């Protein structure tokens, strides 16, 4: 069985890293300041929309949790009535 000691593995990793650094030219690095390519408005609108959606969901959850038992029963009965009317047809 062939086994490699931890010292040999470390040496091999170091040699591979040095070889990679020596073979890649320095011109591959980005030169100069980043270029402004577009407006930030669409990204800002995404964040604003996500925030508004989160607030609406939180409001709906909080409002739904405050309903009394009687209000929940009224809603359930109205839903059952609506389904019954739809199943009966025109």
mmCIF file with all atom_site columns, C-alpha atoms in Angstrom:
data_model
loop_
_atom_site.group_PDB
_atom_site.id
_atom_site.type_symbol
_atom_site.label_atom_id
_atom_site.label_alt_id
_atom_site.label_comp_id
_atom_site.label_asym_id
_atom_site.label_entity_id
_atom_site.label_seq_id
_atom_site.pdbx_PDB_ins_code
_atom_site.Cartn_x
_atom_site.Cartn_y
_atom_site.Cartn_z
_atom_site.occupancy
_atom_site.B_iso_or_equiv
_atom_site.pdbx_formal_charge
_atom_site.auth_seq_id
_atom_site.auth_comp_id
_atom_site.auth_asym_id
_atom_site.auth_atom_id
_atom_site.pdbx_PDB_model_num
ATOM 1  C CA . UNK A 1 1  ? 0.000   0.000  0.000   1.00 0.00 ? 1  UNK A CA 1
ATOM 2  C CA . UNK A 1 2  ? 1.278   3.467  -0.916  1.00 0.00 ? 2  UNK A CA 1
ATOM 3  C CA . UNK A 1 3  ? 0.881   6.200  1.710   1.00 0.00 ? 3  UNK A CA 1
ATOM 4  C CA . UNK A 1 4  ? 1.883   9.848  1.750   1.00 0.00 ? 4  UNK A CA 1
ATOM 5  C CA . UNK A 1 5  ? 2.865   11.600 4.959   1.00 0.00 ? 5  UNK A CA 1
ATOM 6  C CA . UNK A 1 6  ? 1.318   14.936 5.908   1.00 0.00 ? 6  UNK A CA 1
ATOM 7  C CA . UNK A 1 7  ? 4.646   16.687 5.309   1.00 0.00 ? 7  UNK A CA 1
ATOM 8  C CA . UNK A 1 8  ? 4.801   15.361 1.764   1.00 0.00 ? 8  UNK A CA 1
ATOM 9  C CA . UNK A 1 9  ? 1.207   16.469 1.120   1.00 0.00 ? 9  UNK A CA 1
ATOM 10 C CA . UNK A 1 10 ? 1.982   19.972 2.378   1.00 0.00 ? 10 UNK A CA 1
ATOM 11 C CA . UNK A 1 11 ? 5.082   20.133 0.174   1.00 0.00 ? 11 UNK A CA 1
ATOM 12 C CA . UNK A 1 12 ? 3.075   18.976 -2.861  1.00 0.00 ? 12 UNK A CA 1
ATOM 13 C CA . UNK A 1 13 ? 0.382   21.602 -2.231  1.00 0.00 ? 13 UNK A CA 1
ATOM 14 C CA . UNK A 1 14 ? 3.002   24.328 -1.868  1.00 0.00 ? 14 UNK A CA 1
ATOM 15 C CA . UNK A 1 15 ? 4.727   23.263 -5.080  1.00 0.00 ? 15 UNK A CA 1
ATOM 16 C CA . UNK A 1 16 ? 1.434   23.217 -6.996  1.00 0.00 ? 16 UNK A CA 1
ATOM 17 C CA . UNK A 1 17 ? 0.520   26.677 -5.699  1.00 0.00 ? 17 UNK A CA 1
ATOM 18 C CA . UNK A 1 18 ? 3.917   28.134 -6.638  1.00 0.00 ? 18 UNK A CA 1
ATOM 19 C CA . UNK A 1 19 ? 3.734   26.568 -10.113 1.00 0.00 ? 19 UNK A CA 1
ATOM 20 C CA . UNK A 1 20 ? 0.271   28.015 -10.685 1.00 0.00 ? 20 UNK A CA 1
ATOM 21 C CA . UNK A 1 21 ? 1.416   31.477 -9.610  1.00 0.00 ? 21 UNK A CA 1
ATOM 22 C CA . UNK A 1 22 ? 4.498   31.305 -11.847 1.00 0.00 ? 22 UNK A CA 1
ATOM 23 C CA . UNK A 1 23 ? 2.564   30.169 -14.942 1.00 0.00 ? 23 UNK A CA 1
ATOM 24 C CA . UNK A 1 24 ? -0.206  32.811 -14.844 1.00 0.00 ? 24 UNK A CA 1
ATOM 25 C CA . UNK A 1 25 ? 0.811   36.227 -16.171 1.00 0.00 ? 25 UNK A CA 1
ATOM 26 C CA . UNK A 1 26 ? 0.200   39.308 -14.067 1.00 0.00 ? 26 UNK A CA 1
ATOM 27 C CA . UNK A 1 27 ? -1.784  40.996 -16.861 1.00 0.00 ? 27 UNK A CA 1
ATOM 28 C CA . UNK A 1 28 ? -4.846  38.907 -16.046 1.00 0.00 ? 28 UNK A CA 1
ATOM 29 C CA . UNK A 1 29 ? -5.635  41.107 -13.068 1.00 0.00 ? 29 UNK A CA 1
ATOM 30 C CA . UNK A 1 30 ? -8.265  43.815 -13.549 1.00 0.00 ? 30 UNK A CA 1
ATOM 31 C CA . UNK A 1 31 ? -6.845  47.190 -14.463 1.00 0.00 ? 31 UNK A CA 1
ATOM 32 C CA . UNK A 1 32 ? -8.280  50.515 -13.296 1.00 0.00 ? 32 UNK A CA 1
ATOM 33 C CA . UNK A 1 33 ? -11.519 51.440 -11.609 1.00 0.00 ? 33 UNK A CA 1
ATOM 34 C CA . UNK A 1 34 ? -14.703 49.421 -12.123 1.00 0.00 ? 34 UNK A CA 1
ATOM 35 C CA . UNK A 1 35 ? -16.870 50.644 -14.975 1.00 0.00 ? 35 UNK A CA 1
ATOM 36 C CA . UNK A 1 36 ? -20.388 51.922 -14.195 1.00 0.00 ? 36 UNK A CA 1
ATOM 37 C CA . UNK A 1 37 ? -22.587 50.024 -16.639 1.00 0.00 ? 37 UNK A CA 1
ATOM 38 C CA . UNK A 1 38 ? -26.168 50.736 -15.607 1.00 0.00 ? 38 UNK A CA 1
ATOM 39 C CA . UNK A 1 39 ? -28.519 52.504 -13.255 1.00 0.00 ? 39 UNK A CA 1
ATOM 40 C CA . UNK A 1 40 ? -29.036 51.297 -9.703  1.00 0.00 ? 40 UNK A CA 1
ATOM 41 C CA . UNK A 1 41 ? -32.761 52.065 -9.919  1.00 0.00 ? 41 UNK A CA 1
ATOM 42 C CA . UNK A 1 42 ? -33.937 48.523 -10.880 1.00 0.00 ? 42 UNK A CA 1
ATOM 43 C CA . UNK A 1 43 ? -32.004 46.997 -7.981  1.00 0.00 ? 43 UNK A CA 1
ATOM 44 C CA . UNK A 1 44 ? -33.404 49.594 -5.588  1.00 0.00 ? 44 UNK A CA 1
ATOM 45 C CA . UNK A 1 45 ? -36.929 48.857 -6.830  1.00 0.00 ? 45 UNK A CA 1
ATOM 46 C CA . UNK A 1 46 ? -36.406 45.130 -6.176  1.00 0.00 ? 46 UNK A CA 1
ATOM 47 C CA . UNK A 1 47 ? -35.364 45.846 -2.581  1.00 0.00 ? 47 UNK A CA 1
ATOM 48 C CA . UNK A 1 48 ? -38.221 48.282 -2.018  1.00 0.00 ? 48 UNK A CA 1
ATOM 49 C CA . UNK A 1 49 ? -40.718 45.798 -3.488  1.00 0.00 ? 49 UNK A CA 1
ATOM 50 C CA . UNK A 1 50 ? -39.398 42.994 -1.283  1.00 0.00 ? 50 UNK A CA 1
ATOM 51 C CA . UNK A 1 51 ? -39.666 45.260 1.764   1.00 0.00 ? 51 UNK A CA 1
ATOM 52 C CA . UNK A 1 52 ? -43.248 46.279 0.948   1.00 0.00 ? 52 UNK A CA 1
ATOM 53 C CA . UNK A 1 53 ? -44.205 42.638 0.355   1.00 0.00 ? 53 UNK A CA 1
ATOM 54 C CA . UNK A 1 54 ? -42.696 41.669 3.710   1.00 0.00 ? 54 UNK A CA 1
ATOM 55 C CA . UNK A 1 55 ? -44.613 44.414 5.495   1.00 0.00 ? 55 UNK A CA 1
ATOM 56 C CA . UNK A 1 56 ? -47.903 43.399 3.834   1.00 0.00 ? 56 UNK A CA 1
ATOM 57 C CA . UNK A 1 57 ? -47.362 39.752 4.801   1.00 0.00 ? 57 UNK A CA 1
ATOM 58 C CA . UNK A 1 58 ? -46.539 40.696 8.397   1.00 0.00 ? 58 UNK A CA 1
ATOM 59 C CA . UNK A 1 59 ? -49.646 42.920 8.583   1.00 0.00 ? 59 UNK A CA 1
ATOM 60 C CA . UNK A 1 60 ? -51.851 40.127 7.225   1.00 0.00 ? 60 UNK A CA 1
ATOM 61 C CA . UNK A 1 61 ? -50.476 37.572 9.661   1.00 0.00 ? 61 UNK A CA 1
ATOM 62 C CA . UNK A 1 62 ? -50.888 39.890 12.647  1.00 0.00 ? 62 UNK A CA 1
ATOM 63 C CA . UNK A 1 63 ? -54.411 40.831 11.613  1.00 0.00 ? 63 UNK A CA 1
ATOM 64 C CA . UNK A 1 64 ? -55.404 37.210 11.072  1.00 0.00 ? 64 UNK A CA 1
ATOM 65 C CA . UNK A 1 65 ? -54.133 36.175 14.510  1.00 0.00 ? 65 UNK A CA 1
ATOM 66 C CA . UNK A 1 66 ? -56.332 38.758 16.249  1.00 0.00 ? 66 UNK A CA 1
ATOM 67 C CA . UNK A 1 67 ? -59.585 37.351 14.882  1.00 0.00 ? 67 UNK A CA 1
ATOM 68 C CA . UNK A 1 68 ? -62.011 35.997 17.441  1.00 0.00 ? 68 UNK A CA 1
ATOM 69 C CA . UNK A 1 69 ? -63.492 32.520 17.343  1.00 0.00 ? 69 UNK A CA 1
ATOM 70 C CA . UNK A 1 70 ? -66.824 33.936 16.115  1.00 0.00 ? 70 UNK A CA 1
ATOM 71 C CA . UNK A 1 71 ? -65.112 35.769 13.221  1.00 0.00 ? 71 UNK A CA 1
ATOM 72 C CA . UNK A 1 72 ? -63.278 32.582 12.213  1.00 0.00 ? 72 UNK A CA 1
ATOM 73 C CA . UNK A 1 73 ? -66.538 30.604 12.257  1.00 0.00 ? 73 UNK A CA 1
ATOM 74 C CA . UNK A 1 74 ? -68.290 33.249 10.125  1.00 0.00 ? 74 UNK A CA 1
ATOM 75 C CA . UNK A 1 75 ? -65.459 33.082 7.585   1.00 0.00 ? 75 UNK A CA 1
ATOM 76 C CA . UNK A 1 76 ? -65.562 29.273 7.503   1.00 0.00 ? 76 UNK A CA 1
ATOM 77 C CA . UNK A 1 77 ? -69.328 29.241 7.001   1.00 0.00 ? 77 UNK A CA 1
ATOM 78 C CA . UNK A 1 78 ? -69.131 31.846 4.222   1.00 0.00 ? 78 UNK A CA 1
ATOM 79 C CA . UNK A 1 79 ? -66.477 29.754 2.455   1.00 0.00 ? 79 UNK A CA 1
ATOM 80 C CA . UNK A 1 80 ? -68.589 26.594 2.725   1.00 0.00 ? 80 UNK A CA 1
ATOM 81 C CA . UNK A 1 81 ? -71.622 28.472 1.384   1.00 0.00 ? 81 UNK A CA 1
ATOM 82 C CA . UNK A 1 82 ? -69.627 29.799 -1.553  1.00 0.00 ? 82 UNK A CA 1
ATOM 83 C CA . UNK A 1 83 ? -68.359 26.315 -2.455  1.00 0.00 ? 83 UNK A CA 1
ATOM 84 C CA . UNK A 1 84 ? -71.888 24.904 -2.191  1.00 0.00 ? 84 UNK A CA 1
ATOM 85 C CA . UNK A 1 85 ? -73.209 27.615 -4.568  1.00 0.00 ? 85 UNK A CA 1
ATOM 86 C CA . UNK A 1 86 ? -70.415 26.919 -7.062  1.00 0.00 ? 86 UNK A CA 1
ATOM 87 C CA . UNK A 1 87 ? -71.110 23.172 -7.009  1.00 0.00 ? 87 UNK A CA 1
ATOM 88 C CA . UNK A 1 88 ? -74.836 23.698 -7.661  1.00 0.00 ? 88 UNK A CA 1
ATOM 89 C CA . UNK A 1 89 ? -74.086 25.551 -10.862 1.00 0.00 ? 89 UNK A CA 1
ATOM 90 C CA . UNK A 1 90 ? -76.105 28.318 -12.597 1.00 0.00 ? 90 UNK A CA 1
#
